[in-house]
Amino acid sequence: MSFGDPNNPYGQQPQQPPQGGQYGQPQGQPGYGYPQGQQAPQGVPQQGYGYPQQPGQAPGYGYPQAPGTLQANNGYINVPVLGTVEVASMGRRLCARLIDGAAIGIIVGIIMAIGLAGAVGVAKDCDPNSSDYSSCVNNASAGLITVMFTWLAVVAGFTLLYEWLMVSLVGATLGKLALGLRVVKENTGQNPGLGAGFIRYIIPIVGAFLCYIGAILVYLSPFFDNSGKLQGWHDRAAGTLVIKKA
């Protein structure tokens, strides 16, 4: 009969600590189910201490990129709600501008032709042999001047409503719709709205007062944007982006 440990009066053998896996601990690392100093069997993955990576994500890059972040400066950008979208090229934007100019020109040309026809008709009614011929011609000239100023007001008003309301509420003019482009708020991905749409419209108009050179510079200003977003001065002021619709 073995008395065992003299400090153990009952002669019982001390219990061994439980092996890994008995308390739900993961196996595969020292101290987590395997005796100290023993490695996990081959093929059993080692357990880490960080947050699990999502499938398809590289280690260290598991968080989504912030809105407005360029994707490796390759012409794509993250926009809230829309996700990753392509920035519209300057070639497409120029073609859209030409389409809009043609559409506005046709409508304005029709209005101008109607006004000029009325003024010319008044001048033809003047009889050279009548005593009031001079006053009749003067009235016709005044009518022509009135037609010219009316034409300018119509052009300004129609362009304002066309460009402002279409971009603000629809996000695109006819030219942009034809080429698959859209103007959105950079921080929301939504249509610009009346406020931002008006800011975006009025800046080139203000530049046009400098012999139209200012307006041309505004429309060419996306070339000067070194952020890769191709934002013109009017886009920066309004917080907008021109993107290509998917």
Short mmCIF file of C-alpha atoms in Angstrom, two decimals:
data_model
loop_
_atom_site.label_atom_id
_atom_site.label_comp_id
_atom_site.label_asym_id
_atom_site.label_seq_id
_atom_site.Cartn_x
_atom_site.Cartn_y
_atom_site.Cartn_z
CA MET A 1 0.00 0.00 0.00
CA SER A 2 1.41 3.27 -1.14
CA PHE A 3 0.94 6.21 1.13
CA GLY A 4 1.56 8.71 -1.70
CA ASP A 5 1.99 12.26 -0.75
CA PRO A 6 2.42 12.65 3.02
CA ASN A 7 0.46 15.89 2.78
CA ASN A 8 -2.47 14.00 1.26
CA PRO A 9 -3.98 12.02 4.14
CA TYR A 10 -6.39 10.09 1.92
CA GLY A 11 -3.75 8.80 -0.47
CA GLN A 12 -5.71 9.94 -3.61
CA GLN A 13 -3.96 10.83 -6.79
CA PRO A 14 -4.25 14.52 -7.79
CA GLN A 15 -6.57 15.16 -10.72
CA GLN A 16 -5.04 16.24 -14.01
CA PRO A 17 -6.22 19.47 -15.60
CA PRO A 18 -8.72 18.98 -18.43
CA GLN A 19 -7.40 18.84 -21.96
CA GLY A 20 -8.41 21.30 -24.65
CA GLY A 21 -11.84 21.10 -26.12
CA GLN A 22 -13.56 20.11 -22.87
CA TYR A 23 -14.60 23.67 -22.07
CA GLY A 24 -15.46 24.84 -25.56
CA GLN A 25 -12.06 26.44 -26.14
CA PRO A 26 -10.82 26.53 -29.73
CA GLN A 27 -8.17 24.04 -30.66
CA GLY A 28 -5.18 24.82 -32.79
CA GLN A 29 -3.02 27.10 -30.61
CA PRO A 30 -0.85 26.56 -27.59
CA GLY A 31 -2.93 27.29 -24.51
CA TYR A 32 -6.20 26.81 -26.40
CA GLY A 33 -6.82 23.08 -26.24
CA TYR A 34 -3.33 21.65 -26.79
CA PRO A 35 -0.64 21.00 -24.16
CA GLN A 36 1.89 23.75 -23.85
CA GLY A 37 4.61 23.48 -26.47
CA GLN A 38 2.51 21.35 -28.85
CA GLN A 39 1.41 22.86 -32.19
CA ALA A 40 -1.87 22.25 -33.96
CA PRO A 41 -1.98 19.37 -36.42
CA GLN A 42 -1.15 20.18 -40.01
CA GLY A 43 -4.14 21.59 -41.88
CA VAL A 44 -5.83 23.07 -38.80
CA PRO A 45 -5.82 26.86 -39.12
CA GLN A 46 -4.32 28.95 -36.37
CA GLN A 47 -6.76 31.26 -34.60
CA GLY A 48 -6.11 35.01 -34.62
CA TYR A 49 -6.88 37.71 -32.16
CA GLY A 50 -8.45 40.37 -34.44
CA TYR A 51 -11.81 40.82 -36.08
CA PRO A 52 -12.58 38.18 -38.69
CA GLN A 53 -11.93 39.25 -42.28
CA GLN A 54 -14.81 39.21 -44.69
CA PRO A 55 -14.53 36.88 -47.68
CA GLY A 56 -12.61 38.48 -50.52
CA GLN A 57 -11.08 41.24 -48.40
CA ALA A 58 -7.36 41.69 -48.00
CA PRO A 59 -6.00 41.75 -44.43
CA GLY A 60 -5.92 45.25 -43.09
CA TYR A 61 -8.40 46.60 -45.63
CA GLY A 62 -11.69 45.35 -44.25
CA TYR A 63 -13.33 48.72 -43.73
CA PRO A 64 -15.25 50.35 -46.63
CA GLN A 65 -13.77 53.47 -48.14
CA ALA A 66 -15.27 56.79 -47.21
CA PRO A 67 -17.64 58.58 -49.62
CA GLY A 68 -15.84 60.77 -52.12
CA THR A 69 -12.74 58.56 -52.11
CA LEU A 70 -11.21 57.91 -55.50
CA GLN A 71 -10.55 54.31 -56.43
CA ALA A 72 -6.80 54.29 -57.14
CA ASN A 73 -7.24 57.47 -59.19
CA ASN A 74 -8.68 55.44 -62.07
CA GLY A 75 -11.76 57.53 -62.74
CA TYR A 76 -14.06 55.79 -60.25
CA ILE A 77 -15.32 57.31 -57.02
CA ASN A 78 -17.42 56.25 -54.03
CA VAL A 79 -20.69 58.18 -53.74
CA PRO A 80 -23.25 57.63 -50.95
CA VAL A 81 -26.29 55.57 -51.99
CA LEU A 82 -24.85 55.03 -55.49
CA GLY A 83 -21.71 53.17 -54.46
CA THR A 84 -18.73 53.16 -56.84
CA VAL A 85 -19.46 55.16 -59.98
CA GLU A 86 -17.45 56.43 -62.92
CA VAL A 87 -16.60 60.13 -63.22
CA ALA A 88 -17.87 61.58 -66.51
CA SER A 89 -15.14 62.28 -69.04
CA MET A 90 -14.66 65.77 -70.44
CA GLY A 91 -15.38 64.49 -73.94
CA ARG A 92 -18.87 63.33 -72.96
CA ARG A 93 -19.53 66.54 -71.07
CA LEU A 94 -18.53 68.62 -74.08
CA CYS A 95 -20.78 66.62 -76.39
CA ALA A 96 -23.67 67.02 -73.92
CA ARG A 97 -23.07 70.78 -73.85
CA LEU A 98 -23.19 70.90 -77.67
CA ILE A 99 -26.48 69.00 -77.72
CA ASP A 100 -27.95 71.39 -75.16
CA GLY A 101 -26.71 74.37 -77.17
CA ALA A 102 -28.36 73.01 -80.31
CA ALA A 103 -31.66 72.37 -78.52
CA ILE A 104 -31.70 75.85 -76.99
CA GLY A 105 -30.65 77.42 -80.29
CA ILE A 106 -33.52 75.80 -82.19
CA ILE A 107 -36.15 76.96 -79.70
CA VAL A 108 -34.70 80.46 -79.40
CA GLY A 109 -34.36 80.69 -83.20
CA ILE A 110 -38.06 79.97 -83.64
CA ILE A 111 -38.99 82.65 -81.11
CA MET A 112 -36.67 85.16 -82.75
CA ALA A 113 -38.00 84.42 -86.24
CA ILE A 114 -41.56 85.06 -85.07
CA GLY A 115 -40.55 88.40 -83.51
CA LEU A 116 -38.57 89.56 -86.54
CA ALA A 117 -41.40 88.61 -88.89
CA GLY A 118 -43.74 90.84 -86.89
CA ALA A 119 -41.32 93.78 -86.95
CA VAL A 120 -40.69 93.43 -90.70
CA GLY A 121 -44.43 93.24 -91.31
CA VAL A 122 -44.91 96.57 -89.52
CA ALA A 123 -42.19 98.18 -91.68
CA LYS A 124 -43.79 96.95 -94.91
CA ASP A 125 -47.05 98.58 -93.96
CA CYS A 126 -45.37 102.01 -94.05
CA ASP A 127 -46.31 103.94 -97.21
CA PRO A 128 -43.38 105.98 -98.57
CA ASN A 129 -45.83 108.50 -100.08
CA SER A 130 -47.69 109.13 -96.86
CA SER A 131 -46.97 112.07 -94.59
CA ASP A 132 -46.43 109.88 -91.58
CA TYR A 133 -43.92 107.59 -93.30
CA SER A 134 -41.07 108.75 -91.07
CA SER A 135 -43.00 108.12 -87.91
CA CYS A 136 -44.08 104.74 -89.26
CA VAL A 137 -40.47 103.74 -89.94
CA ASN A 138 -39.47 104.99 -86.50
CA ASN A 139 -42.18 102.89 -84.95
CA ALA A 140 -40.97 99.88 -86.92
CA SER A 141 -37.41 100.47 -85.76
CA ALA A 142 -38.56 100.78 -82.17
CA GLY A 143 -40.50 97.57 -82.60
CA LEU A 144 -37.37 95.83 -83.92
CA ILE A 145 -35.34 97.00 -80.92
CA THR A 146 -38.11 95.82 -78.63
CA VAL A 147 -38.05 92.45 -80.35
CA MET A 148 -34.28 92.21 -79.86
CA PHE A 149 -34.44 92.94 -76.13
CA THR A 150 -37.40 90.62 -75.76
CA TRP A 151 -35.43 87.96 -77.57
CA LEU A 152 -32.50 88.40 -75.18
CA ALA A 153 -34.82 88.19 -72.18
CA VAL A 154 -36.44 85.06 -73.56
CA VAL A 155 -33.05 83.47 -74.19
CA ALA A 156 -31.87 84.26 -70.66
CA GLY A 157 -35.13 83.12 -69.06
CA PHE A 158 -35.41 79.93 -71.08
CA THR A 159 -31.76 79.02 -70.49
CA LEU A 160 -32.18 79.67 -66.78
CA LEU A 161 -35.26 77.50 -66.48
CA TYR A 162 -33.90 74.80 -68.75
CA GLU A 163 -30.45 74.41 -67.20
CA TRP A 164 -31.39 75.23 -63.61
CA LEU A 165 -34.58 73.20 -63.24
CA MET A 166 -33.44 70.21 -65.28
CA VAL A 167 -30.17 69.80 -63.35
CA SER A 168 -31.77 70.61 -59.99
CA LEU A 169 -34.77 68.30 -60.21
CA VAL A 170 -33.81 65.68 -62.80
CA GLY A 171 -30.04 65.71 -62.40
CA ALA A 172 -29.42 66.11 -66.13
CA THR A 173 -30.25 68.21 -69.18
CA LEU A 174 -31.33 66.69 -72.50
CA GLY A 175 -27.73 66.50 -73.63
CA LYS A 176 -26.61 64.76 -70.45
CA LEU A 177 -29.55 62.34 -70.64
CA ALA A 178 -28.65 61.49 -74.24
CA LEU A 179 -25.06 60.65 -73.25
CA GLY A 180 -25.86 58.88 -70.00
CA LEU A 181 -24.54 61.53 -67.63
CA ARG A 182 -25.93 62.76 -64.32
CA VAL A 183 -25.16 65.58 -61.89
CA VAL A 184 -25.35 64.54 -58.21
CA LYS A 185 -24.47 65.95 -54.82
CA GLU A 186 -21.10 64.58 -53.79
CA ASN A 187 -22.08 64.02 -50.15
CA THR A 188 -25.52 62.45 -50.73
CA GLY A 189 -25.63 60.98 -54.23
CA GLN A 190 -28.99 62.69 -54.80
CA ASN A 191 -30.09 65.31 -57.34
CA PRO A 192 -28.55 68.72 -56.59
CA GLY A 193 -31.81 70.46 -55.63
CA LEU A 194 -32.81 74.03 -56.39
CA GLY A 195 -30.15 75.72 -54.25
CA ALA A 196 -27.10 73.82 -55.48
CA GLY A 197 -28.49 73.74 -59.01
CA PHE A 198 -28.80 77.53 -59.06
CA ILE A 199 -25.25 78.00 -57.74
CA ARG A 200 -23.94 75.64 -60.39
CA TYR A 201 -25.82 77.54 -63.11
CA ILE A 202 -25.13 81.12 -62.07
CA ILE A 203 -21.32 80.93 -61.80
CA PRO A 204 -20.73 80.50 -65.56
CA ILE A 205 -23.32 83.23 -66.22
CA VAL A 206 -21.41 85.66 -64.01
CA GLY A 207 -18.23 84.74 -65.87
CA ALA A 208 -19.97 85.45 -69.18
CA PHE A 209 -20.06 89.17 -68.37
CA LEU A 210 -16.29 89.26 -69.03
CA CYS A 211 -16.75 88.94 -72.79
CA TYR A 212 -17.75 85.31 -72.16
CA ILE A 213 -14.13 84.48 -71.36
CA GLY A 214 -15.03 83.81 -67.73
CA ALA A 215 -17.73 81.32 -68.71
CA ILE A 216 -15.29 79.48 -70.99
CA LEU A 217 -12.78 79.27 -68.14
CA VAL A 218 -15.47 77.89 -65.83
CA TYR A 219 -16.42 75.18 -68.32
CA LEU A 220 -12.75 74.30 -68.85
CA SER A 221 -11.90 74.39 -65.15
CA PRO A 222 -12.38 70.59 -64.68
CA PHE A 223 -9.11 70.22 -66.56
CA PHE A 224 -7.43 72.13 -63.72
CA ASP A 225 -8.81 69.84 -61.00
CA ASN A 226 -5.90 67.78 -59.65
CA SER A 227 -8.13 65.71 -57.35
CA GLY A 228 -9.15 63.40 -60.20
CA LYS A 229 -12.86 64.17 -59.76
CA LEU A 230 -13.04 66.54 -62.76
CA GLN A 231 -14.96 69.09 -60.72
CA GLY A 232 -15.26 72.52 -62.28
CA TRP A 233 -15.34 75.69 -60.24
CA HIS A 234 -19.14 75.66 -60.45
CA ASP A 235 -19.21 72.03 -59.27
CA ARG A 236 -16.97 72.78 -56.30
CA ALA A 237 -19.11 75.74 -55.28
CA ALA A 238 -22.29 73.66 -55.52
CA GLY A 239 -20.76 70.45 -54.08
CA THR A 240 -21.70 68.44 -57.17
CA LEU A 241 -20.16 65.76 -59.38
CA VAL A 242 -20.85 64.80 -62.98
CA ILE A 243 -20.91 61.03 -63.23
CA LYS A 244 -21.65 58.40 -65.83
CA LYS A 245 -24.83 56.48 -65.13
CA ALA A 246 -24.42 52.73 -64.83
#
